[in-house]
Tab-separated table of C-alpha atoms in Angstrom:
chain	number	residue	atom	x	y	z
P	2	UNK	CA	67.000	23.781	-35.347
P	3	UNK	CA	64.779	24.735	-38.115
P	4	UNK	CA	64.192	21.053	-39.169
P	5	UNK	CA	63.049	21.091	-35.204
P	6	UNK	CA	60.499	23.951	-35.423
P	7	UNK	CA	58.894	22.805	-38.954
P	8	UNK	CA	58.710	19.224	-37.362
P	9	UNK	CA	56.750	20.592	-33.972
P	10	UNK	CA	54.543	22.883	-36.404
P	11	UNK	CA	53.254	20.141	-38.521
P	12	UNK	CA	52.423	17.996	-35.670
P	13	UNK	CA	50.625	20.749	-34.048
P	14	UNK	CA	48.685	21.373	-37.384
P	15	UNK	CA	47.747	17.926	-37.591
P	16	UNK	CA	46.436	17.718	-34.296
P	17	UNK	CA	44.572	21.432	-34.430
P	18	UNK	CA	40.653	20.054	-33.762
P	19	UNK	CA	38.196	21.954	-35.437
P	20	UNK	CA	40.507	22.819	-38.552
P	21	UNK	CA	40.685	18.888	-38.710
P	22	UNK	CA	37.461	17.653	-38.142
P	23	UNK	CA	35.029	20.774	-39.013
P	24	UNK	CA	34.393	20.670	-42.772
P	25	UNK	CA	34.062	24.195	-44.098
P	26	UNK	CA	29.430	24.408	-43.888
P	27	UNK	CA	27.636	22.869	-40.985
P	28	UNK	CA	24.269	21.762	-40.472
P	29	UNK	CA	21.406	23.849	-38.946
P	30	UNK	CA	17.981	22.170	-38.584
P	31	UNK	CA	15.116	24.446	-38.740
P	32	UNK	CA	11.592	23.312	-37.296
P	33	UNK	CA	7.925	24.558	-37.834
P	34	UNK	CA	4.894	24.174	-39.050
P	35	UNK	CA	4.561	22.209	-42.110
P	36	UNK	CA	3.089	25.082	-43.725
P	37	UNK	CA	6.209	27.118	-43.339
P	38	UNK	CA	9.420	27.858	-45.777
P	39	UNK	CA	12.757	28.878	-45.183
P	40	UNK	CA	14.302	31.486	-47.195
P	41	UNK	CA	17.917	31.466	-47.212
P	42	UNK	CA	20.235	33.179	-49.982
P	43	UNK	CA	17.423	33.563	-52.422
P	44	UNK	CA	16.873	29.733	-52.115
P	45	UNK	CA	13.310	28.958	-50.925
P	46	UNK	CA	12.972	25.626	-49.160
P	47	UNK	CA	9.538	24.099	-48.264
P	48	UNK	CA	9.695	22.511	-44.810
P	49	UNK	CA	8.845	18.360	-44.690
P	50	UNK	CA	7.612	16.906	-42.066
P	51	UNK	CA	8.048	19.953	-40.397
P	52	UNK	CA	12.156	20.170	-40.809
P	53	UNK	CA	14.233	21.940	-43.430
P	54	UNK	CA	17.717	21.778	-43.371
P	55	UNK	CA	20.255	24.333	-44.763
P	56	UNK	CA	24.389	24.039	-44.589
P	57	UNK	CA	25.623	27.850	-44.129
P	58	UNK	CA	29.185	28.167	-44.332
P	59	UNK	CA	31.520	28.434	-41.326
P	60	UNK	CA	31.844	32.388	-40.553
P	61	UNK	CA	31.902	35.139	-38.347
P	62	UNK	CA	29.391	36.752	-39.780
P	63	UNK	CA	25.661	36.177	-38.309
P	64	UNK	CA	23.205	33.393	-40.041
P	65	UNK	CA	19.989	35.237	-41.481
P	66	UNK	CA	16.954	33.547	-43.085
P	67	UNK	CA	13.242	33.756	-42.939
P	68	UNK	CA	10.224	32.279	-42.235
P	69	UNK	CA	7.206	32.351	-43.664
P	70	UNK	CA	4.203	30.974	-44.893
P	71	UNK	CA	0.862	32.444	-46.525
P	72	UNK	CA	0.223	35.057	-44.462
P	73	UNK	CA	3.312	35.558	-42.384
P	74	UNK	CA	7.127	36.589	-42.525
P	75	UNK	CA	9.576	36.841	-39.856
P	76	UNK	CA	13.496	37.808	-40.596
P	77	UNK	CA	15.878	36.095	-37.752
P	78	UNK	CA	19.301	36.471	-37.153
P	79	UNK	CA	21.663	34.270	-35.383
P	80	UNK	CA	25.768	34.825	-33.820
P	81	UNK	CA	28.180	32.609	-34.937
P	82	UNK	CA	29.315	30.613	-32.159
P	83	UNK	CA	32.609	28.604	-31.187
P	84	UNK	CA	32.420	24.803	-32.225
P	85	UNK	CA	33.208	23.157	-28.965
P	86	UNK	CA	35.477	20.764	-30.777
P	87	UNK	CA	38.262	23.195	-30.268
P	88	UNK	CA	38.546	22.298	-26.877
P	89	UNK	CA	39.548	19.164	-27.630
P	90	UNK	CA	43.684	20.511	-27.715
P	91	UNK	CA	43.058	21.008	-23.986
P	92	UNK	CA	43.624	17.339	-23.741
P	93	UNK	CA	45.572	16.354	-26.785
P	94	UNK	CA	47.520	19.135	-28.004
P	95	UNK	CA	47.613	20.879	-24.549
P	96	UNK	CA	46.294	23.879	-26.052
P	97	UNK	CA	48.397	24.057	-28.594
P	98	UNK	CA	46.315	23.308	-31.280
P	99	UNK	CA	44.237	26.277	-30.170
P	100	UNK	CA	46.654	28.835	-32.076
P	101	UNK	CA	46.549	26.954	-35.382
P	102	UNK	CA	42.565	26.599	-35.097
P	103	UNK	CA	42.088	30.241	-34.313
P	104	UNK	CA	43.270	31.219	-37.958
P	105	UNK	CA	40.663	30.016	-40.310
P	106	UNK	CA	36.786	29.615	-40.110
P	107	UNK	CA	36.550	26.269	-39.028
P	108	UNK	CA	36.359	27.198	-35.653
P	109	UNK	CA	32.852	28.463	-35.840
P	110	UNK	CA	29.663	27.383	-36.370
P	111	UNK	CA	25.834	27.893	-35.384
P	112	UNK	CA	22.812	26.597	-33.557
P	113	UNK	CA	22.192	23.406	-34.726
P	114	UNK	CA	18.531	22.937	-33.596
P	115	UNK	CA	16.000	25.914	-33.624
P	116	UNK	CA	12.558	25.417	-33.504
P	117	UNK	CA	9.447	27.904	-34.104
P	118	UNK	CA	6.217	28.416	-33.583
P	119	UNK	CA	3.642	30.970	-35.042
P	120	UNK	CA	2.553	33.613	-32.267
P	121	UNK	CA	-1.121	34.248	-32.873
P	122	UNK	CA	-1.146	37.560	-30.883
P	123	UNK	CA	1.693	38.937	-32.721
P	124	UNK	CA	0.909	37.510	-35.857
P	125	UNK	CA	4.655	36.082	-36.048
P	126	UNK	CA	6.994	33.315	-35.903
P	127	UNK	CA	8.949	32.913	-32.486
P	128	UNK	CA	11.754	30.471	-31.669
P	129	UNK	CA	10.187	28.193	-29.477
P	130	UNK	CA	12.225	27.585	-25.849
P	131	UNK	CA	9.697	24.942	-23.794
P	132	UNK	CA	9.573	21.024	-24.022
P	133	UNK	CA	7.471	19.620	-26.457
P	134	UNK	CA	6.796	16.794	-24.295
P	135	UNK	CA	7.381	17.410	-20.584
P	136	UNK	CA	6.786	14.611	-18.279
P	137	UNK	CA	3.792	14.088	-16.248
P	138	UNK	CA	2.788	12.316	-13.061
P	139	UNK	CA	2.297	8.931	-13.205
P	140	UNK	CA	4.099	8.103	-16.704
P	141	UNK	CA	6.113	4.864	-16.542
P	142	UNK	CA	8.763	3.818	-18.244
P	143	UNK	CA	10.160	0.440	-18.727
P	144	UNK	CA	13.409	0.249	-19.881
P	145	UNK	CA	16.892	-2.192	-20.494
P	146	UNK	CA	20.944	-0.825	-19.649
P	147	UNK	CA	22.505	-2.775	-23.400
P	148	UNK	CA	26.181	-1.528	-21.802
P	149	UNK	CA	25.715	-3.930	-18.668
P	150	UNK	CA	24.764	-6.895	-21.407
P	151	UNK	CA	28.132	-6.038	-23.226
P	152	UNK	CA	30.357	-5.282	-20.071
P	153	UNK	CA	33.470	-7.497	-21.180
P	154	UNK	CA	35.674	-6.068	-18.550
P	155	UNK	CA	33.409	-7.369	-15.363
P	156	UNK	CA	30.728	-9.683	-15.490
P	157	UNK	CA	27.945	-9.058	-18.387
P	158	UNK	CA	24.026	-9.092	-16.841
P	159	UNK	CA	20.849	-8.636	-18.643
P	160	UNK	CA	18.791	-5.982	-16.734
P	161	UNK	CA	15.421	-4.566	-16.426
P	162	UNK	CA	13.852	-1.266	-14.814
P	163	UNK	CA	10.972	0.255	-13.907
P	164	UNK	CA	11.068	4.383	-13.873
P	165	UNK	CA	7.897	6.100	-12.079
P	166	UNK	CA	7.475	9.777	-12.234
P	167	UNK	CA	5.823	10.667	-9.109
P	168	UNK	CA	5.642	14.067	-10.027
P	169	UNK	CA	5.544	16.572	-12.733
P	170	UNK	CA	9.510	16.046	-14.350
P	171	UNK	CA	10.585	13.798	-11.417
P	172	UNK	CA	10.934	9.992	-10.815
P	173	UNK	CA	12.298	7.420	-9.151
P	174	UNK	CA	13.666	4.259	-10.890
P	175	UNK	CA	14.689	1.110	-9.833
P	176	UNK	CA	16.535	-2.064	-11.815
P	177	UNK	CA	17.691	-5.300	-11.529
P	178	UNK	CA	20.130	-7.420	-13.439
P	179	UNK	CA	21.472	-10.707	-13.405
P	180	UNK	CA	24.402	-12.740	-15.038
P	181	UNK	CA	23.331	-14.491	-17.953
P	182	UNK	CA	27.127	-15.939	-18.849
P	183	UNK	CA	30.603	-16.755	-17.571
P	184	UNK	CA	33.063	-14.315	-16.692
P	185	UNK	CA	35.543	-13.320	-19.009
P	186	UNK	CA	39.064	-13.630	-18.070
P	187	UNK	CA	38.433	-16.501	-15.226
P	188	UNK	CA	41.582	-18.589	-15.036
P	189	UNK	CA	39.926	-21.471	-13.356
P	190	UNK	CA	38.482	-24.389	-15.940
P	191	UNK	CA	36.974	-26.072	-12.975
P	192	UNK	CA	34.189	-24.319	-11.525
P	193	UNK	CA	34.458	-25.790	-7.522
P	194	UNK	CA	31.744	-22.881	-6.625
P	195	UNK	CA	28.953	-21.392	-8.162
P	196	UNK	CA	29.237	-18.752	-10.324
P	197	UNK	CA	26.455	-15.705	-9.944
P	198	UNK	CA	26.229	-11.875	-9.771
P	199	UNK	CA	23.272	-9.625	-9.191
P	200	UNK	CA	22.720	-5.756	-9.159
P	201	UNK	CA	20.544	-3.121	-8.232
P	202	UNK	CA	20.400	0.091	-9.311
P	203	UNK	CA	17.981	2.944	-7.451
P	204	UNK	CA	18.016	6.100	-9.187
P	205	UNK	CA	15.869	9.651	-8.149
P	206	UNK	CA	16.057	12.215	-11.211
P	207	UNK	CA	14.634	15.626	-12.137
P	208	UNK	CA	13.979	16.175	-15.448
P	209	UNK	CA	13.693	20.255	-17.718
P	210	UNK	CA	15.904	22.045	-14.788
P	211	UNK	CA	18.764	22.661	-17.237
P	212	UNK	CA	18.890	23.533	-20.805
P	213	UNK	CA	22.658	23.233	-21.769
P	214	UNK	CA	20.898	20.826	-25.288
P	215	UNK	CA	19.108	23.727	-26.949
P	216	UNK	CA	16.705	21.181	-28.330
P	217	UNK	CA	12.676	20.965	-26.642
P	218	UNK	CA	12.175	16.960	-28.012
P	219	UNK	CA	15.041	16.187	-25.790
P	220	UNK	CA	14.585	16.378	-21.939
P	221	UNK	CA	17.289	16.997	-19.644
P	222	UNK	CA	18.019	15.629	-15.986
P	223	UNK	CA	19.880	15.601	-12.997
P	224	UNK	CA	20.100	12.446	-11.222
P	225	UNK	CA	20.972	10.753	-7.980
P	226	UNK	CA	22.330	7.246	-8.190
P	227	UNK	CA	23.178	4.218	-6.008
P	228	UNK	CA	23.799	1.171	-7.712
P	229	UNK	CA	24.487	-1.979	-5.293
P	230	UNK	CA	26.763	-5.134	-7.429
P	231	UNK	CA	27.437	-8.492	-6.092
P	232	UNK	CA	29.650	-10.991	-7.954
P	233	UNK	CA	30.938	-14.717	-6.921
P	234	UNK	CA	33.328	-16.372	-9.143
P	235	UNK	CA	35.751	-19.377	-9.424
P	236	UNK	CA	39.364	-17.535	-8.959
P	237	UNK	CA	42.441	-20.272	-9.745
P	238	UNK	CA	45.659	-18.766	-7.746
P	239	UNK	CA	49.512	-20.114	-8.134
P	240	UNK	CA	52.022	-18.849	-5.925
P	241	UNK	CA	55.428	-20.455	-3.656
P	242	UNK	CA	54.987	-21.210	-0.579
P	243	UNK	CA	58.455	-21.076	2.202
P	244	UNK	CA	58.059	-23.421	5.040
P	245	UNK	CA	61.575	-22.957	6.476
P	246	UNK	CA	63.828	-24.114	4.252
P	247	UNK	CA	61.727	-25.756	1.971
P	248	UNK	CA	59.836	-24.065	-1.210
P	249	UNK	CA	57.276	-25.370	-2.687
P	250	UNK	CA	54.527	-24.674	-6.014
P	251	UNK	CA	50.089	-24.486	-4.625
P	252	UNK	CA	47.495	-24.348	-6.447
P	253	UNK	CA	44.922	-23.265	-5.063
P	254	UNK	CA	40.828	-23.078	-5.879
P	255	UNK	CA	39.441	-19.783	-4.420
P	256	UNK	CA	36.274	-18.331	-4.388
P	257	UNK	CA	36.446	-14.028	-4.722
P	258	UNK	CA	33.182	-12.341	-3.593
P	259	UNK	CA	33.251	-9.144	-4.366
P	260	UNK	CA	31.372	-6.069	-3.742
P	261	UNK	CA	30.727	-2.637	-5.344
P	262	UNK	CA	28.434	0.178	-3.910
P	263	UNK	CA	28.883	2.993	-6.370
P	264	UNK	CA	27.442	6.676	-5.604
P	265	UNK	CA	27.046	9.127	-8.360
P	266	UNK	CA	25.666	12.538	-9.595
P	267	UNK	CA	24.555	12.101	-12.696
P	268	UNK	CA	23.418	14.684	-16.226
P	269	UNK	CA	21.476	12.818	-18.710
P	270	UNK	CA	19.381	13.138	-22.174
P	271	UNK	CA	16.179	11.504	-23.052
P	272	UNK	CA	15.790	11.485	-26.513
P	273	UNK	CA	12.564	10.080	-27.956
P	274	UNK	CA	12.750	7.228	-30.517
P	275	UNK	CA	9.093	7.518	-32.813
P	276	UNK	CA	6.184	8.023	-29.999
P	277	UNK	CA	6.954	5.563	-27.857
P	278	UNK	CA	10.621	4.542	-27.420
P	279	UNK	CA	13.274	6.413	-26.057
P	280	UNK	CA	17.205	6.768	-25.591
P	281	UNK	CA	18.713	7.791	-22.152
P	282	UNK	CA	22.250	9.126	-22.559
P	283	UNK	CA	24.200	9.700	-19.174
P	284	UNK	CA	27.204	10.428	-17.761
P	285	UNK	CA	27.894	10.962	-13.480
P	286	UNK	CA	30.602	11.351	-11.294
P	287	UNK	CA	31.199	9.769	-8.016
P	288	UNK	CA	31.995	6.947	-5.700
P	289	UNK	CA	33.108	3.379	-6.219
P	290	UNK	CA	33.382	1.457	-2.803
P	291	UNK	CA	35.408	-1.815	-3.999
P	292	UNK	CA	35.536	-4.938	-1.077
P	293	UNK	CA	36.647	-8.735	-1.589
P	294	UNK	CA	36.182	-11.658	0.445
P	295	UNK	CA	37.858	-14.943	-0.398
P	296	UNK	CA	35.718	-17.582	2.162
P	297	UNK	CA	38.059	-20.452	1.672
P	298	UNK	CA	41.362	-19.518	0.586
P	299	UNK	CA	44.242	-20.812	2.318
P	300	UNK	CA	47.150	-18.444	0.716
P	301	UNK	CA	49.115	-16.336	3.346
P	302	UNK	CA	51.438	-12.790	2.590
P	303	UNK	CA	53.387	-14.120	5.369
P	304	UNK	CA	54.737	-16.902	3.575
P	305	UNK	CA	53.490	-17.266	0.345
P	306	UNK	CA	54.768	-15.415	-2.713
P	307	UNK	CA	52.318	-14.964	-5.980
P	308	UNK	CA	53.722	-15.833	-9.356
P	309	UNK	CA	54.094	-12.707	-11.485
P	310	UNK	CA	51.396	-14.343	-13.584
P	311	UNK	CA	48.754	-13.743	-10.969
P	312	UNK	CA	48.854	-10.177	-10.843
P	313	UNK	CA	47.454	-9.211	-14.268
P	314	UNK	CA	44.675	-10.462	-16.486
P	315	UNK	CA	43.119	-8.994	-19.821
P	316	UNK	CA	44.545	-6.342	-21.284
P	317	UNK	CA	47.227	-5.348	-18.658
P	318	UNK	CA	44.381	-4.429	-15.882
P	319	UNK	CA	44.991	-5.351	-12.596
P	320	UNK	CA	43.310	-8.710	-11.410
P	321	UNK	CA	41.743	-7.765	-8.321
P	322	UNK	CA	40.153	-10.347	-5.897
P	323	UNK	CA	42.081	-10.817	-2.796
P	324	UNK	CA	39.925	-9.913	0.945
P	325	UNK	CA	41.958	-6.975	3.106
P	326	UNK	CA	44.144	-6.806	0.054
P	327	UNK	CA	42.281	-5.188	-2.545
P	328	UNK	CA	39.758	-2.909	-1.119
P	329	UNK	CA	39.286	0.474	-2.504
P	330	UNK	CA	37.432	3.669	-2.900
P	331	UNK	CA	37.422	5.171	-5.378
P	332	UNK	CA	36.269	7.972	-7.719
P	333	UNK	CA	33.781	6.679	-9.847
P	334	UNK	CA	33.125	7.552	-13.415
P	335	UNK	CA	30.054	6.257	-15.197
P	336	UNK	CA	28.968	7.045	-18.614
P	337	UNK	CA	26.666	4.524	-20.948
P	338	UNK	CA	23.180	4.260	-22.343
P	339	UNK	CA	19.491	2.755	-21.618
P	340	UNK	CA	16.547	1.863	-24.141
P	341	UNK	CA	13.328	2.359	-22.994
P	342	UNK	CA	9.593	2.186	-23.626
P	343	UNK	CA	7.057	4.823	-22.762
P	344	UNK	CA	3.996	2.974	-21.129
């Protein structure tokens, strides 16, 4: 029994998050003026570039520094706060790992971005809470989704989109992709009908109406989605066909059509790349519509019997493609990136 309860307490301590993946400092980036310092345990540290970086030790106790310059010097103090790596056991330890994470330091850790700015009515530095560079009407954006160009599990498509801010922080973007290559996985060698795929993607976002990423170079949205896919590929099918007493091996060329409307509410980052280029980071929740139509196939449930082969493709996933048979909807989650460039 005791062999038992060491065994379950070292797994749980080597699955405890933060004490696993934390190191014992962390990194806090402090912005300003490049004028400014940062004085932090009798270490003075001249900001470049307008960043200095310091690497205060996990605690419980509040970060204090100070900034200054010339003429000016304001003290700041800043809670500890709880890494959110320790909820991480939810999933994998089932909470467990929680109690083994809770008894050292590792478990804390502070704001990793703060930016200031010198008040000239008070004479002092203030952390600074806007966006350094809101969006304004009629900015466009051109931008590419990489993740559709490396979508091994479907049908990879180069894309391209145009996003239009028609006001202040909110715009409507629309993009298009295409299939630039086969599809990976297709059991057919003979390609009987042409193979092609298309999307479109409409999107409506408002940007700076949440601030969950305490960071003003990074702007925030909120997005409505509706993204319209259209695939045709060559589909080779085996199964055993009964015609009264006799049994007997097709096989048969079809062609699967298939269709996906997917619906989502989507959060998403724009983080700037130099002046001009940019990274949108999303994730959204939804729903996938899934439909198939096979134009020419000949195969009926009635009488026909698939071999097991048939019913799974790469990587154990289900091979989906037959009309009536496989149509779903489903809930629909999305998460990937776009690269962009500000016009």
């Amino acid at each position: 029994m005791k062999n038992i309860i060491l065994f379950l307490c070292l797994i749980l301590f080597l699955n405890s998050c933060t004490t696993i993946l934390n190191s014992k400092t962390t990194r806090v980036n402090i912005y300003a003026s490049d004028d400014s310092k940062v004085e932090y345990k009798n270490e003075e540290i001249q900001l470049k570039e307008g960043q200095a970086i310091i690497y205060p030790l996990r605690s419980n106790e509040t970060l204090q520094f100070t900034i200054s310059n010339d003429s000016v010097s304001t003290d700041f103090r800043f809670n500890r706060e709880i890494s959110s790596l320790i909820y991480l056991n939810i999933p994998y330890t089932y909470g467990l790992g929680i109690l083994i994470d809770l008894t050292n330091n590792k478990r804390f850790t502070y704001r990793r971005n703060i930016f200031f700015e010198l008040d000239s009515t008070t004479n002092k530095y203030q952390i600074f809470e806007g966006k350094t560079n809101p969006f304004k009407q009629h900015q466009t954006f051109i931008y590419t989704s990489p993740m559709l160009a490396m979508d091994v599990f479907s049908q990879p498509q180069l894309s391209l989109g145009v996003e239009y801010f028609f006001l202040n922080n909110a715009s409507f973007s629309a993009e298009y992709s295409t299939v630039y290559t086969k599809r990976l996985g297709s059991s057919s060698r003979l390609e009987v009908f042409e193979n092609k795929g298309r999307s479109f993607r409409y999107e409506l976002k408002y940007y700076n109406l949440t601030k969950f990423i305490r960071n003003p170079k990074v702007n925030e949205y909120l997005g409505l989605e509706a993204r319209l896919v259209r695939y045709q590929y060559n589909k080779r099918i085996n199964y055993y066909r009964s015609n009264q007493d006799i049994n007997y091996f097709v096989s048969e060329q079809i062609a699967v059509q298939k269709s996906l409307d997917i619906f989502n509410i989507k959060y998403g980052l724009n983080f700037p790349v130099g002046k001009k280029m940019y990274i949108d980071l999303y994730t959204g929740l939804g729903l996938r519509k899934k439909t198939f139509k096979n134009p020419n196939i000949n195969y009926n449930p009635e009488t026909d019997r698939f071999l097991d082969d048939d019913n799974h493709s790469f990587f154990g996933i289900n091979n989906n493609y037959l009309e009536g048979v496989h149509d779903r909807n489903l809930l629909n989650f999305s998460l990937g990136f776009k690269f962009g460039f500000k016009l």
